[in-house]
């Protein structure tokens, strides 16, 4: 049995009933792990627990039960260690699950951990804050910052969609200034991507690869609600990259200058990040478990 911990928030919307939680532990044991349940007590606790347990030794895997934000917090405490992240998606979008080849629910994801292999993932940094998937600025940050937690728990993605429609109606397109490889430019929306996926199975940066040591930048430059709607609708089919006001590329150096009145959207959470904010990447900084069939992308 591989020694491990299971980090979870007992009062979050992703919390399982006591019976289902015990079933989850049993599935992990059947998969070859010996998980110690480790509940969080408050904000930032998941990262602290992962950091302390991984550095104390005695565990091989830190399982994280929750949404993409919870997975990011646990991962932040594991970066640079030999302890692997075991993702058990239980959130609203569960975007990281698409990248890792996992189911979007915790129980089948736990079953797939039998015979799982370790994959090294690049980790992006906005300032000194790590992210696994993406960091973006624009309408999505406004939408996510205005989410009602109770509605999100009850209605899931539908709550995000309805909130987006409400915010879209009064949307004003601020021009965000970024500096890319020494050149200043403006965009109404940008996304720095470590993986292709955004908001689910949709690929905002089709060529992004979390194992190549680079990040991809997607910018949209046309102001106005109609143009922005066209961009996001195009993303549903992958046609957004054909637009003349969309540019997707890799970069060496990137700094975000703002304005960012709602903060940055980072792996599904909105965080206030001091500006100017440099964006960097550390290659292969995180070890993560993936099902054997998904060990290569």
Short mmCIF file of C-alpha atoms in Angstrom, two decimals:
data_model
loop_
_atom_site.label_atom_id
_atom_site.label_comp_id
_atom_site.label_asym_id
_atom_site.label_seq_id
_atom_site.Cartn_x
_atom_site.Cartn_y
_atom_site.Cartn_z
CA UNK A 1 0.00 0.00 0.00
CA UNK A 2 1.34 3.40 -0.97
CA UNK A 3 1.17 5.85 1.98
CA UNK A 4 -0.88 8.94 1.14
CA UNK A 5 -3.15 11.64 2.49
CA UNK A 6 -6.54 12.83 1.26
CA UNK A 7 -6.98 16.58 1.64
CA UNK A 8 -10.58 17.81 1.55
CA UNK A 9 -12.82 20.61 2.77
CA UNK A 10 -15.56 19.03 4.91
CA UNK A 11 -17.95 21.98 4.52
CA UNK A 12 -17.51 22.90 0.84
CA UNK A 13 -20.00 22.30 -1.94
CA UNK A 14 -17.82 19.46 -3.19
CA UNK A 15 -17.93 17.61 0.15
CA UNK A 16 -19.26 14.06 -0.01
CA UNK A 17 -21.73 12.51 2.37
CA UNK A 18 -20.10 10.42 5.14
CA UNK A 19 -21.12 7.19 3.41
CA UNK A 20 -19.79 8.26 0.00
CA UNK A 21 -16.60 9.54 1.60
CA UNK A 22 -15.98 6.13 3.20
CA UNK A 23 -16.70 4.52 -0.16
CA UNK A 24 -14.10 6.79 -1.75
CA UNK A 25 -11.49 5.78 0.81
CA UNK A 26 -12.29 2.13 0.16
CA UNK A 27 -11.85 2.60 -3.61
CA UNK A 28 -8.45 4.21 -3.06
CA UNK A 29 -7.40 1.33 -0.81
CA UNK A 30 -8.49 -1.13 -3.48
CA UNK A 31 -6.34 0.85 -5.93
CA UNK A 32 -3.27 0.31 -3.75
CA UNK A 33 -3.15 3.41 -1.54
CA UNK A 34 -3.38 3.94 2.20
CA UNK A 35 -5.02 7.39 2.43
CA UNK A 36 -5.17 9.32 5.70
CA UNK A 37 -8.18 11.69 5.66
CA UNK A 38 -6.92 15.21 6.30
CA UNK A 39 -9.63 17.92 6.47
CA UNK A 40 -8.89 21.60 6.01
CA UNK A 41 -9.86 24.20 8.58
CA UNK A 42 -9.95 27.38 6.50
CA UNK A 43 -8.59 29.32 3.50
CA UNK A 44 -5.02 28.44 2.57
CA UNK A 45 -5.07 25.34 4.73
CA UNK A 46 -4.90 22.92 1.80
CA UNK A 47 -1.61 24.39 0.61
CA UNK A 48 -0.19 24.45 4.14
CA UNK A 49 -1.11 20.82 4.80
CA UNK A 50 0.32 19.66 1.47
CA UNK A 51 3.55 21.57 2.07
CA UNK A 52 4.06 20.31 5.63
CA UNK A 53 3.16 16.68 4.92
CA UNK A 54 5.23 16.46 1.74
CA UNK A 55 8.30 17.87 3.44
CA UNK A 56 7.92 15.76 6.56
CA UNK A 57 8.26 12.59 4.50
CA UNK A 58 6.36 9.36 4.83
CA UNK A 59 3.86 9.87 1.99
CA UNK A 60 4.04 9.26 -1.74
CA UNK A 61 0.76 10.86 -2.84
CA UNK A 62 -1.39 13.78 -1.71
CA UNK A 63 -4.93 13.27 -2.98
CA UNK A 64 -7.02 16.42 -3.37
CA UNK A 65 -10.81 16.20 -3.35
CA UNK A 66 -12.45 19.33 -4.75
CA UNK A 67 -12.66 21.74 -7.64
CA UNK A 68 -9.87 23.19 -9.74
CA UNK A 69 -9.11 25.83 -7.13
CA UNK A 70 -8.62 23.19 -4.44
CA UNK A 71 -6.38 21.15 -6.73
CA UNK A 72 -4.29 24.26 -7.39
CA UNK A 73 -3.91 24.93 -3.66
CA UNK A 74 -2.78 21.39 -2.88
CA UNK A 75 -0.43 21.42 -5.88
CA UNK A 76 1.11 24.67 -4.65
CA UNK A 77 2.24 22.87 -1.51
CA UNK A 78 3.77 19.98 -3.48
CA UNK A 79 5.79 21.90 -6.08
CA UNK A 80 9.41 20.82 -6.13
CA UNK A 81 8.86 17.71 -3.98
CA UNK A 82 8.74 14.01 -4.85
CA UNK A 83 5.14 13.72 -3.59
CA UNK A 84 2.63 13.36 -6.43
CA UNK A 85 -0.74 15.08 -6.66
CA UNK A 86 -3.70 12.72 -6.95
CA UNK A 87 -6.59 14.73 -8.37
CA UNK A 88 -10.13 13.72 -7.42
CA UNK A 89 -12.25 16.28 -9.28
CA UNK A 90 -15.42 17.33 -7.46
CA UNK A 91 -16.02 20.93 -8.55
CA UNK A 92 -18.08 22.85 -11.07
CA UNK A 93 -15.95 22.83 -14.23
CA UNK A 94 -13.17 20.34 -13.37
CA UNK A 95 -11.05 21.59 -16.27
CA UNK A 96 -7.85 19.91 -15.07
CA UNK A 97 -9.58 16.53 -15.40
CA UNK A 98 -9.61 16.92 -19.20
CA UNK A 99 -5.85 17.47 -19.24
CA UNK A 100 -5.09 14.53 -16.96
CA UNK A 101 -7.46 12.07 -18.63
CA UNK A 102 -9.58 11.74 -15.49
CA UNK A 103 -13.31 11.45 -15.02
CA UNK A 104 -15.05 14.59 -13.80
CA UNK A 105 -16.28 12.86 -10.65
CA UNK A 106 -14.25 11.64 -7.68
CA UNK A 107 -15.28 7.97 -7.54
CA UNK A 108 -14.35 6.93 -11.10
CA UNK A 109 -11.23 9.07 -10.85
CA UNK A 110 -10.24 7.18 -7.70
CA UNK A 111 -10.77 3.86 -9.48
CA UNK A 112 -8.50 4.98 -12.32
CA UNK A 113 -5.66 5.50 -9.81
CA UNK A 114 -5.01 1.75 -9.83
CA UNK A 115 -1.83 1.39 -11.85
CA UNK A 116 -1.57 5.16 -12.34
CA UNK A 117 1.73 6.59 -13.51
CA UNK A 118 3.47 9.84 -12.65
CA UNK A 119 3.52 12.69 -15.14
CA UNK A 120 5.54 15.86 -14.65
CA UNK A 121 3.59 19.07 -15.21
CA UNK A 122 4.90 22.55 -15.85
CA UNK A 123 3.72 25.15 -13.35
CA UNK A 124 3.03 28.76 -14.29
CA UNK A 125 3.54 31.69 -11.94
CA UNK A 126 1.68 35.01 -11.80
CA UNK A 127 4.12 36.93 -9.65
CA UNK A 128 4.84 34.39 -6.92
CA UNK A 129 1.43 32.64 -7.13
CA UNK A 130 1.48 29.28 -8.97
CA UNK A 131 -1.17 28.12 -11.42
CA UNK A 132 -1.69 24.82 -13.24
CA UNK A 133 -4.09 25.68 -16.06
CA UNK A 134 -4.38 29.33 -16.94
CA UNK A 135 -4.44 32.91 -15.75
CA UNK A 136 -6.69 35.35 -17.58
CA UNK A 137 -8.13 38.85 -17.44
CA UNK A 138 -11.37 40.29 -18.73
CA UNK A 139 -15.04 39.33 -18.53
CA UNK A 140 -14.32 35.90 -17.04
CA UNK A 141 -12.68 37.48 -13.99
CA UNK A 142 -15.76 39.67 -13.46
CA UNK A 143 -18.10 36.70 -13.81
CA UNK A 144 -16.15 34.48 -11.41
CA UNK A 145 -15.73 37.27 -8.85
CA UNK A 146 -19.50 37.74 -8.71
CA UNK A 147 -20.44 34.09 -8.20
CA UNK A 148 -22.93 33.21 -5.49
CA UNK A 149 -21.44 30.22 -3.70
CA UNK A 150 -24.80 28.72 -2.74
CA UNK A 151 -26.13 29.02 -6.29
CA UNK A 152 -22.92 27.56 -7.70
CA UNK A 153 -23.15 24.55 -5.37
CA UNK A 154 -26.79 23.97 -6.28
CA UNK A 155 -26.79 24.58 -10.02
CA UNK A 156 -23.14 24.09 -11.02
CA UNK A 157 -22.16 25.36 -14.51
CA UNK A 158 -25.67 26.73 -15.08
CA UNK A 159 -25.11 29.24 -12.26
CA UNK A 160 -21.89 30.42 -13.91
CA UNK A 161 -23.70 30.77 -17.25
CA UNK A 162 -26.56 32.81 -15.78
CA UNK A 163 -24.14 35.05 -13.89
CA UNK A 164 -22.20 35.52 -17.12
CA UNK A 165 -25.32 36.67 -18.97
CA UNK A 166 -26.13 39.20 -16.26
CA UNK A 167 -22.61 40.62 -16.24
CA UNK A 168 -22.41 40.59 -20.03
CA UNK A 169 -25.45 42.88 -20.28
CA UNK A 170 -23.61 45.73 -18.54
CA UNK A 171 -20.10 44.86 -19.73
CA UNK A 172 -17.71 47.64 -20.60
CA UNK A 173 -14.52 46.54 -22.33
CA UNK A 174 -11.48 47.99 -20.56
CA UNK A 175 -8.29 47.79 -22.58
CA UNK A 176 -5.77 45.72 -20.64
CA UNK A 177 -2.14 46.55 -21.27
CA UNK A 178 0.39 43.75 -21.42
CA UNK A 179 4.05 43.65 -22.37
CA UNK A 180 5.07 40.69 -24.52
CA UNK A 181 8.76 40.15 -25.26
CA UNK A 182 9.44 43.85 -24.76
CA UNK A 183 6.50 45.10 -26.84
CA UNK A 184 3.49 46.83 -25.29
CA UNK A 185 0.03 45.88 -26.59
CA UNK A 186 -3.60 46.08 -25.50
CA UNK A 187 -6.36 43.49 -25.32
CA UNK A 188 -9.92 43.32 -24.04
CA UNK A 189 -9.32 39.71 -23.02
CA UNK A 190 -6.20 37.61 -22.58
CA UNK A 191 -5.42 34.14 -21.33
CA UNK A 192 -2.01 32.73 -20.48
CA UNK A 193 -2.39 28.98 -20.85
CA UNK A 194 -0.44 26.01 -19.54
CA UNK A 195 -3.01 23.58 -20.96
CA UNK A 196 -5.34 23.89 -23.98
CA UNK A 197 -8.60 23.62 -22.06
CA UNK A 198 -10.75 26.46 -20.77
CA UNK A 199 -14.14 26.26 -19.04
CA UNK A 200 -14.40 22.52 -19.72
CA UNK A 201 -13.53 20.65 -22.93
CA UNK A 202 -13.15 23.85 -24.96
CA UNK A 203 -9.66 24.64 -26.21
CA UNK A 204 -8.74 28.32 -25.99
CA UNK A 205 -5.06 27.62 -26.74
CA UNK A 206 -5.07 24.50 -28.93
CA UNK A 207 -1.28 24.14 -29.01
CA UNK A 208 -0.63 24.58 -25.29
CA UNK A 209 1.32 21.72 -23.72
CA UNK A 210 1.89 21.43 -19.97
CA UNK A 211 5.10 19.49 -20.53
CA UNK A 212 7.03 21.67 -22.98
CA UNK A 213 8.39 24.25 -20.53
CA UNK A 214 6.48 27.09 -22.22
CA UNK A 215 3.22 28.98 -21.82
CA UNK A 216 0.83 30.08 -24.58
CA UNK A 217 -0.77 33.52 -24.79
CA UNK A 218 -4.16 34.13 -26.42
CA UNK A 219 -5.29 37.75 -26.87
CA UNK A 220 -8.54 39.23 -28.14
CA UNK A 221 -8.33 42.90 -29.09
CA UNK A 222 -11.70 44.17 -30.37
CA UNK A 223 -13.76 46.19 -27.86
CA UNK A 224 -17.52 45.84 -27.56
CA UNK A 225 -19.98 43.22 -26.38
CA UNK A 226 -20.95 41.82 -29.78
CA UNK A 227 -17.35 41.16 -30.74
CA UNK A 228 -16.65 39.56 -27.37
CA UNK A 229 -19.70 37.32 -27.72
CA UNK A 230 -18.45 36.23 -31.13
CA UNK A 231 -15.08 35.36 -29.64
CA UNK A 232 -16.50 33.15 -26.90
CA UNK A 233 -19.00 31.49 -29.24
CA UNK A 234 -16.15 30.78 -31.63
CA UNK A 235 -14.22 29.15 -28.81
CA UNK A 236 -16.99 26.54 -28.46
CA UNK A 237 -16.09 25.21 -31.91
CA UNK A 238 -12.39 26.12 -31.96
CA UNK A 239 -12.90 28.71 -34.69
CA UNK A 240 -11.92 31.67 -32.51
CA UNK A 241 -8.26 31.27 -33.53
CA UNK A 242 -9.24 32.06 -37.13
CA UNK A 243 -10.36 35.58 -36.23
CA UNK A 244 -8.12 38.45 -37.24
CA UNK A 245 -8.54 40.06 -33.81
CA UNK A 246 -7.30 36.91 -32.03
CA UNK A 247 -3.67 36.01 -31.70
CA UNK A 248 -2.23 32.84 -30.17
CA UNK A 249 1.51 32.43 -29.62
CA UNK A 250 4.26 31.48 -27.22
CA UNK A 251 6.45 34.04 -25.55
CA UNK A 252 9.69 34.45 -23.64
CA UNK A 253 8.70 37.28 -21.27
CA UNK A 254 5.27 38.60 -20.31
CA UNK A 255 4.20 41.27 -17.84
CA UNK A 256 0.61 42.28 -17.13
CA UNK A 257 0.20 45.99 -16.46
CA UNK A 258 -3.60 46.20 -16.19
CA UNK A 259 -6.02 47.64 -15.40
CA UNK A 260 -7.57 44.59 -13.77
CA UNK A 261 -10.46 45.94 -11.64
CA UNK A 262 -11.65 42.42 -10.74
CA UNK A 263 -8.27 40.76 -10.37
CA UNK A 264 -6.97 37.80 -12.32
CA UNK A 265 -8.93 34.63 -12.99
CA UNK A 266 -6.57 31.83 -12.01
CA UNK A 267 -7.58 28.16 -12.32
CA UNK A 268 -11.22 29.08 -11.63
CA UNK A 269 -10.58 31.47 -8.74
CA UNK A 270 -10.23 35.25 -8.86
CA UNK A 271 -7.22 36.56 -6.98
CA UNK A 272 -6.00 40.12 -6.39
CA UNK A 273 -2.51 40.16 -7.87
CA UNK A 274 -0.21 43.22 -7.49
CA UNK A 275 0.61 44.97 -10.75
CA UNK A 276 2.75 44.96 -12.77
CA UNK A 277 2.64 41.17 -12.70
CA UNK A 278 5.34 39.08 -14.43
CA UNK A 279 4.37 35.65 -15.76
CA UNK A 280 6.87 32.80 -15.63
CA UNK A 281 6.92 29.02 -15.91
CA UNK A 282 8.86 26.24 -14.17
CA UNK A 283 9.25 23.15 -16.26
CA UNK A 284 8.20 19.81 -14.74
CA UNK A 285 7.84 21.32 -11.27
CA UNK A 286 4.85 19.18 -10.24
CA UNK A 287 4.43 15.42 -10.15
CA UNK A 288 0.85 14.29 -10.78
CA UNK A 289 -0.84 10.89 -11.05
CA UNK A 290 -2.54 10.06 -14.35
CA UNK A 291 -4.36 6.89 -15.40
CA UNK A 292 -2.03 4.47 -17.21
CA UNK A 293 -3.90 4.98 -20.49
CA UNK A 294 -3.32 8.75 -20.21
CA UNK A 295 0.35 8.72 -19.22
CA UNK A 296 1.22 10.40 -22.51
CA UNK A 297 -0.76 13.19 -24.04
#
